[in-house]
Amino acid sequence: MPDRYWGKFEGVVVDNDDPSGLCRLDVHVPSVLSQSTGWCRPSLPYAGNGSGFALVPPVGATVWVEWPGGDLGKPPVWSGAAWTSGNGIDGAGPGKILLVSPKGHRVEISDDDQSITLKAAGGASLTINADGIVLDNGQGATVELTGATVALNGESFKVG
């Protein structure tokens, strides 16, 4: 075994249910350890006392693991995640910021469409764009706010 393990090592999440609520992961990194790492602390873009950015990869996800100073005796850090072939997010690309939960709930910020959309996996959605706001229950009922007009279910009822 080398004295130091520098850089990022690919691993697979084996447990993400951190009992301390700190977004730690237990990861199997086969190129370094025969067993899992134990709890890896996250390296996050923002974390503070009771606030921060908390996204926890699901069990089975591919993540990158590092050891501070390359020292296996120090608690490891997971520093990011990666998709494997065929496991990316539908619609991802330049001009969009997407956040999609494992169950399919979605937040989409699109510079291309100049819109923000919140969509539940069941189909209900809220879209905000330069034209106005559309609330859709995913079952045929809509509320549209455009200029000074409020439309319920398209043309069936209009105010304004």
Short mmCIF file of C-alpha atoms in Angstrom, two decimals, residues 29-103:
data_model
loop_
_atom_site.label_atom_id
_atom_site.label_comp_id
_atom_site.label_asym_id
_atom_site.label_seq_id
_atom_site.Cartn_x
_atom_site.Cartn_y
_atom_site.Cartn_z
CA VAL A 29 -14.01 2.47 -2.83
CA PRO A 30 -12.69 -0.82 -4.23
CA SER A 31 -9.46 0.66 -5.65
CA VAL A 32 -8.39 1.69 -2.12
CA LEU A 33 -10.22 -0.38 0.52
CA SER A 34 -11.71 -3.87 0.56
CA GLN A 35 -14.46 -2.73 2.96
CA SER A 36 -16.53 0.46 3.00
CA THR A 37 -15.01 3.73 4.20
CA GLY A 38 -17.20 4.36 7.22
CA TRP A 39 -18.88 7.77 7.32
CA CYS A 40 -17.42 10.21 4.77
CA ARG A 41 -18.03 13.87 5.52
CA PRO A 42 -19.37 15.95 2.61
CA SER A 43 -17.51 18.74 0.87
CA LEU A 44 -20.35 21.19 0.14
CA PRO A 45 -20.58 24.57 -1.59
CA TYR A 46 -22.29 26.07 1.48
CA ALA A 47 -22.80 24.94 5.08
CA GLY A 48 -23.45 26.95 8.23
CA ASN A 49 -25.05 26.62 11.64
CA GLY A 50 -28.49 25.19 10.83
CA SER A 51 -28.31 26.30 7.18
CA GLY A 52 -26.72 25.17 3.96
CA PHE A 53 -26.96 23.15 0.80
CA ALA A 54 -27.98 19.54 1.49
CA LEU A 55 -28.21 16.99 -1.31
CA VAL A 56 -27.57 13.36 -0.41
CA PRO A 57 -26.86 10.89 -3.24
CA PRO A 58 -28.94 7.69 -3.18
CA VAL A 59 -27.54 4.26 -2.34
CA GLY A 60 -25.87 2.91 -5.46
CA ALA A 61 -24.79 6.34 -6.75
CA THR A 62 -21.24 6.90 -7.95
CA VAL A 63 -19.34 9.45 -5.83
CA TRP A 64 -15.79 10.76 -5.52
CA VAL A 65 -13.94 10.17 -2.25
CA GLU A 66 -10.75 11.85 -0.97
CA TRP A 67 -8.60 11.50 2.13
CA PRO A 68 -7.31 14.81 3.58
CA GLY A 69 -3.56 14.93 3.11
CA GLY A 70 -3.82 11.57 1.33
CA ASP A 71 -3.87 9.94 4.79
CA LEU A 72 -6.14 6.87 5.12
CA GLY A 73 -6.00 7.39 8.88
CA LYS A 74 -8.06 10.58 8.54
CA PRO A 75 -11.83 10.58 8.04
CA PRO A 76 -12.60 10.55 4.30
CA VAL A 77 -14.54 13.23 2.43
CA TRP A 78 -17.00 12.72 -0.42
CA SER A 79 -16.49 15.61 -2.78
CA GLY A 80 -18.99 15.09 -5.56
CA ALA A 81 -21.05 12.65 -7.55
CA ALA A 82 -21.03 11.45 -11.15
CA TRP A 83 -23.44 9.75 -13.51
CA THR A 84 -22.57 6.53 -15.22
CA SER A 85 -23.66 5.94 -18.82
CA GLY A 86 -27.43 6.19 -19.23
CA ASN A 87 -28.07 7.52 -15.70
CA GLY A 88 -28.08 11.29 -16.32
CA ILE A 89 -30.96 13.75 -16.02
CA ASP A 90 -33.46 14.07 -18.88
CA GLY A 91 -33.28 17.51 -20.48
CA ALA A 92 -29.92 18.49 -18.95
CA GLY A 93 -27.67 20.76 -20.95
CA PRO A 94 -26.38 24.29 -21.39
CA GLY A 95 -28.85 27.03 -20.50
CA LYS A 96 -30.61 24.98 -17.81
CA ILE A 97 -30.18 24.34 -14.11
CA LEU A 98 -31.98 21.18 -13.03
CA LEU A 99 -32.62 19.59 -9.66
CA VAL A 100 -34.40 16.24 -9.84
CA SER A 101 -35.18 14.03 -6.83
CA PRO A 102 -34.81 10.24 -6.98
CA LYS A 103 -38.64 9.98 -7.20
#
